[in-house]
Structures are given as C-alpha cells and as structure tokens.
Amino acid sequence: MLSLVRGGPKVLMLETTRSGEDLAELEAFLAALCPSSSADPMGAVETASEEATLVIFMASGEEPAMRVYSTHLPPEDLLCQLINRRLCEKVDNLCPSPGTAVMRLVGTPEGLNLAMERIASDLNGTVGERPHNFVCPAGSRTVIYFTQNPLNRPLRMEDLSPRAVLVDRPCGEVLSHLRENAMDYLSLAMGGPDWNQVDIRIYDAEGRYDLHYRRLMGAIEGIDAGLVLSEAWGRDQAFILMSVPVYVVRLFTPLDPSEIKRMCMGLEYSPKGERWVDLDVICSGKKVSWTGLEHPGTRDSLGEAMRRELLGRMNQGGLKRLLEAEGELMGG
C-alpha cells in the first residue's frame, strides 16, 4: 500500500539549571517514564516512530548535559506527571518543538518545486530551507518535510529534500489536508495527468502467490515502472459459475499500459520458457490484450522475448529481487 504522508514524533524541549539532587530527580523521573534514551538528538529523531514522544533534556547548570528520552506516552501525560510529582519548580524552560509532517513526492525537480509551492499556497505557508535542528522561525507551528523515499522505513536527514514548507497551523490539521490532497500533489510533482492507473491481477494455479508477487515487485523496481497504490485479494471469473482467487496490485505508472503488459508477459514465463503464472493487466476497466503487441510469433515466443527484454532493462536491485524469488520457485 502506497503511503504518501506520515507524521513525525512529538518533541518537547526541557531545560534546567539545577544540579545535584534536583538534577538527579529530574533525570530519574524521565528515565522511569521513558524506556530508551540517547545522546544523539538527530539519531533519535531518525529512528523514532510517528507515535513516539521525544524529550530533549538539557542541563545547563553546574553539571551541563544533554540527553534525549523516548516514550510512547503522549506529551500531555508527561506534563501531568511532571506537575503531579511537584517537579515543575526544578524546570526552567519547557516548550514543544513544531509538529512535523513528512510527504513522499516523486517527479522532476521542476514538478517537485511546483508541488511544494502549491502546498505552501494552500496552507498559507512558506517554502524555505529545511530546518537542521529543533528551532524553527517564529510562526512555524508545523514543518512539512519532503522525500522521494518510501515512508514505511526509517528516514535519515540526507533522505529529505533541502527545502521544506513552514506552516502556522496545528500539525493534525496539516496532516489531514495533506492526506486528503496527496494524489493531487503527487500528480503535480510528476508533471501532470499523463500517468496511468492499472491493475495487475496475479493468478497461480499452484498457489505460489508470494513468490510471484516478489518477482512482480522486483520488476516494478527494476524498470522504475511507478508506484504501488494498493494491494488486495480478489476473485476473477475464470469460467461460467467458477471464480478463482487473484491478488490485485494497483500501479500508478508513467508508462503506457502496453509497456506494463510487456513487463507482465515477460514475468509469466520461467527461465525454461514455461508459463508458470497468469498476470492480467487491467486499465480503465478493460483487459490489455497481448495481441496488440507488435510481434510476429506465437504467444509463447512473445512471452519469452518479453522476458529477455525485461531482464535486460532492469537495474541490479530489482533484478536481484526477481532472481531470488525465481530461485525459490525453481527449487520448490
């Protein structure tokens, strides 16, 4: 499932000038509520989940120190605990960092800039240099970061665009807006409506859907065929009164549907030239037929030719993924 928007961890900045027993009491309080800590603020942010709360604890008195504490407790629960334990007088300054949203945009540099400008305009924000620390310009309640990388894995600072959108709105409101309009912004970044949405239906009489799915994902990655929007099980009417299970992968692609059909025909055939899976391509409710592809031979000879063509076009990462799955298929 394609993820285009996610939030970042909540961040509290807590500063004290106390030392001795007062400092030790604050540190013990945070250590008891926060199961993990680190001396690296940026590293903590990079590995934190969307649900996490990070406390940047800074001691600036006689015993200077800085540590980052991480917890899944929401900030308001931490503040309630701080008040109820009568620890507020030991804290000199406590403030939240701006909320963070991360959006995945892919496209041309011109398209990416257009999408950022549109987002800033829609949210009455500004496009500026990405903040490199936890301090943002006045009036920035939310920072929108951008990346071309998948959002289902940790992101490093170098994975983010050098530009960001700064918005004076609550983070929850910004996230809702981005999620509602994500496909419009993605289309703008990609350069317009020339992309196609196609469904690829996987059917294997032997039930080896997971391995053929991995082959398909390797091919999509290998020729940069687009973005997977969704995946789901479905049923296909193979014969009258008989339906079969299919796994449906919805792809958003800059390629012509006939190019996706060529890719899928190549995947239908094994290295030995045997047909071992059916991959139907559906665009605008209609099946893309192999007979529309230019080739003088039979369906089998076309499939074998498409396989050779596909493997020759793939990058190393996608090819490795495909061949590993095929090795398991051949071995099983």
Coordinates of C-alpha atoms in Angstrom, one line a residue:
M1 CA 0.0 0.0 0.0
L2 CA 1.4 3.4 -1.0
S3 CA 2.0 5.7 1.9
L4 CA 2.4 9.4 0.9
V5 CA 2.1 11.2 4.2
R6 CA 3.1 10.5 7.8
G7 CA 3.6 12.4 10.9
G8 CA 6.8 12.7 12.9
P9 CA 7.5 12.2 16.7
K10 CA 6.3 14.9 19.1
V11 CA 9.3 16.7 20.6
L12 CA 9.5 18.5 24.0
M13 CA 12.5 20.7 24.9
L14 CA 13.1 20.6 28.7
E15 CA 15.8 22.8 30.2
T16 CA 17.0 23.1 33.8
T17 CA 19.8 25.0 35.5
R18 CA 19.6 22.8 38.6
S19 CA 22.3 20.4 39.7
G20 CA 22.9 17.9 42.4
E21 CA 19.8 16.2 43.9
D22 CA 17.4 18.3 41.8
L23 CA 19.1 17.3 38.6
A24 CA 19.2 13.7 39.6
E25 CA 15.5 13.7 40.5
L26 CA 14.6 15.1 37.1
E27 CA 16.8 12.5 35.3
A28 CA 15.2 9.7 37.4
F29 CA 11.7 10.9 36.5
L30 CA 12.5 10.9 32.8
A31 CA 14.3 7.5 33.0
A32 CA 11.3 5.9 34.7
L33 CA 8.8 7.1 32.1
C34 CA 10.9 6.8 29.0
P35 CA 12.2 3.3 28.2
S36 CA 15.0 4.4 26.0
S37 CA 17.4 7.3 25.8
S38 CA 20.2 8.6 23.6
A39 CA 22.9 11.3 23.5
D40 CA 22.3 11.8 19.7
P41 CA 19.2 14.0 19.1
M42 CA 19.2 13.7 15.3
G43 CA 19.7 10.0 15.5
A44 CA 16.8 9.7 18.0
V45 CA 14.5 11.6 15.6
E46 CA 15.5 9.4 12.6
T47 CA 14.6 6.2 14.4
A48 CA 11.5 7.4 16.3
S49 CA 8.1 6.3 15.2
E50 CA 5.2 8.6 14.5
E51 CA 3.6 7.7 17.8
A52 CA 6.7 8.5 19.9
T53 CA 7.3 11.5 22.1
L54 CA 10.9 12.7 22.5
V55 CA 12.1 14.8 25.4
I56 CA 15.3 16.8 24.7
F57 CA 16.6 17.2 28.2
M58 CA 19.2 19.9 28.6
A59 CA 21.0 20.6 31.9
S60 CA 22.8 24.0 31.7
G61 CA 23.9 24.5 35.3
E62 CA 27.0 23.3 37.1
E63 CA 26.6 19.9 35.6
P64 CA 25.9 20.5 31.9
A65 CA 24.5 17.6 30.0
M66 CA 22.0 16.7 27.2
R67 CA 20.1 13.6 26.6
V68 CA 17.1 12.5 24.5
Y69 CA 14.4 10.4 26.1
S70 CA 11.9 8.4 24.1
T71 CA 8.5 7.2 25.2
H72 CA 5.1 6.3 23.7
L73 CA 3.3 8.4 26.3
P74 CA 1.7 11.5 24.8
P75 CA 3.2 14.8 25.8
E76 CA 0.2 15.8 27.9
D77 CA 0.6 12.6 30.0
L78 CA 4.3 13.5 30.6
L79 CA 3.3 17.1 31.6
C80 CA 0.6 15.8 34.0
Q81 CA 3.2 13.5 35.7
L82 CA 5.6 16.4 36.0
I83 CA 3.0 18.6 37.7
N84 CA 1.6 15.9 39.9
R85 CA 5.1 15.0 41.2
R86 CA 5.8 18.6 42.1
L87 CA 8.8 18.8 39.8
C88 CA 7.8 22.0 37.9
E89 CA 9.9 24.3 40.1
K90 CA 13.0 22.3 39.0
V91 CA 12.4 23.1 35.3
D92 CA 13.5 26.5 34.0
N93 CA 12.0 26.2 30.5
L94 CA 9.7 23.7 28.7
C95 CA 8.4 24.2 25.2
P96 CA 7.3 22.0 22.3
S97 CA 9.1 21.9 19.0
P98 CA 7.0 22.4 15.9
G99 CA 5.0 19.5 14.7
T100 CA 6.4 17.6 11.7
A101 CA 4.8 16.0 8.7
V102 CA 6.7 14.0 6.0
M103 CA 5.4 13.8 2.5
R104 CA 6.6 11.5 -0.2
L105 CA 6.8 13.2 -3.6
V106 CA 8.4 11.8 -6.7
G107 CA 8.9 13.6 -10.0
T108 CA 11.1 16.1 -11.9
P109 CA 12.9 18.9 -10.0
E110 CA 10.5 21.4 -11.6
G111 CA 7.5 19.3 -10.6
L112 CA 8.7 18.9 -7.0
N113 CA 9.1 22.7 -6.7
L114 CA 5.7 23.3 -8.2
A115 CA 4.1 20.8 -5.7
M116 CA 5.9 22.4 -2.7
E117 CA 4.8 25.9 -3.8
R118 CA 1.2 24.7 -4.2
I119 CA 1.2 23.1 -0.8
A120 CA 2.6 26.3 0.8
S121 CA -0.1 28.4 -1.0
D122 CA -2.9 26.1 0.0
L123 CA -1.8 26.2 3.7
N124 CA -0.8 29.8 3.8
G125 CA 2.8 28.7 4.5
T126 CA 6.2 29.5 3.0
V127 CA 8.8 27.4 1.2
G128 CA 12.2 27.7 2.8
E129 CA 15.4 25.9 3.8
R130 CA 14.8 22.7 5.7
P131 CA 15.5 23.3 9.5
H132 CA 18.6 21.5 10.6
N133 CA 17.7 21.5 14.3
F134 CA 14.7 21.7 16.6
V135 CA 14.4 25.5 16.4
C136 CA 12.3 27.0 13.6
P137 CA 11.3 30.5 12.6
A138 CA 8.7 32.3 14.6
G139 CA 5.2 31.4 13.5
S140 CA 6.1 27.9 12.3
R141 CA 3.8 25.5 14.2
T142 CA 4.3 22.7 11.6
V143 CA 7.2 21.8 9.3
I144 CA 6.5 19.7 6.2
Y145 CA 9.5 17.7 5.1
F146 CA 9.7 16.0 1.7
T147 CA 11.4 12.8 0.5
Q148 CA 11.4 10.6 -2.6
N149 CA 12.0 7.5 -0.4
P150 CA 9.3 5.1 0.8
L151 CA 7.8 6.1 4.2
N152 CA 7.5 2.6 5.6
R153 CA 11.1 2.6 6.7
P154 CA 13.3 5.0 8.8
L155 CA 14.4 8.1 7.0
R156 CA 17.8 9.8 7.6
M157 CA 18.3 13.6 7.3
E158 CA 20.1 13.1 4.0
D159 CA 16.9 11.4 2.6
L160 CA 15.0 14.6 3.0
S161 CA 14.8 17.5 0.5
P162 CA 16.8 20.6 1.4
R163 CA 13.6 22.5 1.1
A164 CA 10.6 22.4 3.5
V165 CA 7.2 24.1 3.9
L166 CA 6.7 26.0 7.1
V167 CA 3.1 26.4 8.2
D168 CA 1.4 28.3 11.1
R169 CA -1.3 25.6 11.6
P170 CA -1.7 22.7 14.0
C171 CA 0.1 19.6 12.9
G172 CA -3.1 17.4 12.9
E173 CA -4.8 19.9 10.6
V174 CA -1.9 19.9 8.2
L175 CA -1.7 16.1 8.1
S176 CA -5.4 15.8 7.4
H177 CA -5.1 18.3 4.5
L178 CA -2.0 16.5 3.0
R179 CA -3.7 13.1 3.2
E180 CA -6.9 14.4 1.5
N181 CA -5.0 16.1 -1.3
A182 CA -1.9 13.7 -1.6
M183 CA -2.7 12.4 -5.0
D184 CA -3.2 15.9 -6.5
Y185 CA 0.1 17.0 -5.1
L186 CA 1.8 13.8 -6.4
S187 CA 0.3 14.3 -9.8
L188 CA 1.6 17.8 -9.9
A189 CA 5.1 16.7 -8.9
M190 CA 5.1 14.0 -11.5
G191 CA 4.3 16.6 -14.2
G192 CA 0.6 16.3 -14.8
P193 CA -2.1 13.8 -15.6
D194 CA -0.1 11.7 -18.1
W195 CA 0.3 8.9 -15.6
N196 CA -1.9 5.8 -15.8
Q197 CA -3.5 3.7 -13.2
V198 CA -3.5 0.0 -13.9
D199 CA -4.4 -3.2 -12.0
I200 CA -2.2 -6.2 -12.3
R201 CA -4.0 -9.4 -11.4
I202 CA -1.8 -12.4 -10.3
Y203 CA -3.2 -15.9 -10.6
D204 CA -1.2 -19.0 -10.0
A205 CA -2.9 -22.4 -10.1
E206 CA -0.1 -23.7 -7.8
G207 CA -0.9 -21.0 -5.2
R208 CA 2.7 -19.6 -5.1
Y209 CA 1.4 -16.0 -4.9
D210 CA 4.0 -14.7 -2.5
L211 CA 6.9 -15.6 -4.8
H212 CA 5.3 -14.3 -8.0
Y213 CA 4.4 -11.1 -6.0
R214 CA 8.1 -10.7 -5.1
R215 CA 9.0 -11.2 -8.8
L216 CA 6.5 -8.5 -9.8
M217 CA 7.8 -6.1 -7.2
G218 CA 11.3 -6.7 -8.4
A219 CA 10.3 -6.0 -12.0
I220 CA 8.5 -2.8 -11.0
E221 CA 11.5 -1.6 -9.0
G222 CA 13.9 -2.8 -11.8
I223 CA 12.4 -0.7 -14.6
D224 CA 11.1 2.1 -12.3
A225 CA 7.6 1.3 -13.5
G226 CA 5.8 3.5 -11.0
L227 CA 4.2 3.5 -7.5
V228 CA 2.1 0.8 -6.0
L229 CA -1.1 2.4 -4.8
S230 CA -2.8 -0.6 -3.1
E231 CA -2.9 -4.4 -2.9
A232 CA -5.8 -6.7 -2.2
W233 CA -7.2 -10.2 -2.7
G234 CA -10.0 -10.5 -5.2
R235 CA -11.9 -13.0 -7.3
D236 CA -11.8 -13.5 -11.1
Q237 CA -14.4 -15.2 -13.2
A238 CA -12.3 -17.8 -15.0
F239 CA -15.2 -19.9 -16.3
I240 CA -19.0 -19.8 -16.1
L241 CA -20.0 -20.5 -12.4
M242 CA -16.3 -20.7 -11.4
S243 CA -14.2 -18.0 -9.9
V244 CA -10.5 -18.2 -8.8
P245 CA -8.5 -16.1 -6.3
V246 CA -6.4 -13.3 -7.7
Y247 CA -4.0 -10.9 -5.9
V248 CA -4.5 -7.4 -7.3
V249 CA -1.7 -4.9 -7.4
R250 CA -2.8 -1.3 -8.3
L251 CA 0.0 0.6 -10.0
F252 CA 0.3 4.3 -10.8
T253 CA 2.7 4.4 -13.7
P254 CA 4.2 6.9 -16.2
L255 CA 4.4 4.0 -18.8
D256 CA 1.8 3.2 -21.4
P257 CA -0.4 0.3 -20.3
S258 CA 1.1 -1.7 -23.2
E259 CA 4.5 -1.4 -21.6
I260 CA 3.1 -2.8 -18.4
K261 CA 1.6 -5.7 -20.4
R262 CA 5.0 -6.4 -22.0
M263 CA 6.6 -6.5 -18.5
C264 CA 3.9 -8.8 -17.2
M265 CA 4.1 -11.1 -20.2
G266 CA 7.8 -11.5 -19.6
L267 CA 7.1 -12.4 -16.0
E268 CA 4.6 -15.1 -17.0
Y269 CA 7.4 -17.3 -18.3
S270 CA 10.1 -19.2 -16.4
P271 CA 13.8 -19.3 -17.5
K272 CA 13.0 -22.6 -19.2
G273 CA 10.3 -20.9 -21.3
E274 CA 7.4 -22.5 -19.4
R275 CA 4.4 -20.4 -18.5
W276 CA 4.0 -20.5 -14.7
V277 CA 1.7 -17.7 -13.8
D278 CA -1.0 -15.5 -15.3
L279 CA -0.6 -11.7 -15.0
D280 CA -3.6 -9.8 -16.4
V281 CA -3.3 -6.0 -16.9
I282 CA -6.5 -4.0 -16.5
C283 CA -6.7 -0.3 -17.5
S284 CA -9.9 1.7 -17.3
G285 CA -11.9 -1.5 -16.7
K286 CA -10.6 -3.2 -19.8
K287 CA -8.0 -6.0 -20.1
V288 CA -4.9 -5.1 -22.1
S289 CA -4.5 -7.8 -24.7
W290 CA -1.2 -9.3 -25.8
T291 CA -2.5 -9.4 -29.4
G292 CA -2.0 -5.6 -29.6
L293 CA 1.8 -6.0 -29.0
E294 CA 3.9 -6.0 -32.1
H295 CA 5.5 -9.4 -32.5
P296 CA 5.3 -11.9 -35.4
G297 CA 5.4 -15.1 -33.4
T298 CA 3.1 -17.1 -31.0
R299 CA 2.1 -16.1 -27.5
D300 CA 4.8 -18.3 -26.0
S301 CA 7.6 -16.9 -28.3
L302 CA 6.3 -13.4 -27.5
G303 CA 6.5 -14.1 -23.7
E304 CA 10.0 -15.5 -23.9
A305 CA 11.1 -12.4 -26.0
M306 CA 9.4 -10.1 -23.4
R307 CA 11.3 -11.9 -20.6
R308 CA 14.7 -11.3 -22.3
E309 CA 13.8 -7.7 -22.9
L310 CA 12.7 -7.2 -19.3
L311 CA 15.8 -8.7 -17.7
G312 CA 18.0 -6.6 -20.0
R313 CA 16.3 -3.4 -18.8
M314 CA 16.3 -4.0 -15.1
N315 CA 18.6 -2.4 -12.5
Q316 CA 20.7 -4.6 -10.3
G317 CA 18.5 -4.2 -7.2
G318 CA 15.3 -5.2 -8.9
L319 CA 16.9 -8.0 -10.8
K320 CA 18.4 -9.5 -7.7
R321 CA 15.0 -9.5 -6.0
L322 CA 13.4 -11.1 -9.0
L323 CA 16.0 -13.8 -9.4
E324 CA 16.0 -14.7 -5.7
A325 CA 12.2 -15.4 -5.9
E326 CA 12.7 -17.4 -9.1
G327 CA 15.4 -19.4 -7.4
E328 CA 12.9 -20.4 -4.7
L329 CA 10.3 -21.2 -7.4
M330 CA 12.7 -23.4 -9.3
G331 CA 13.9 -25.1 -6.2
G332 CA 10.4 -25.8 -4.9

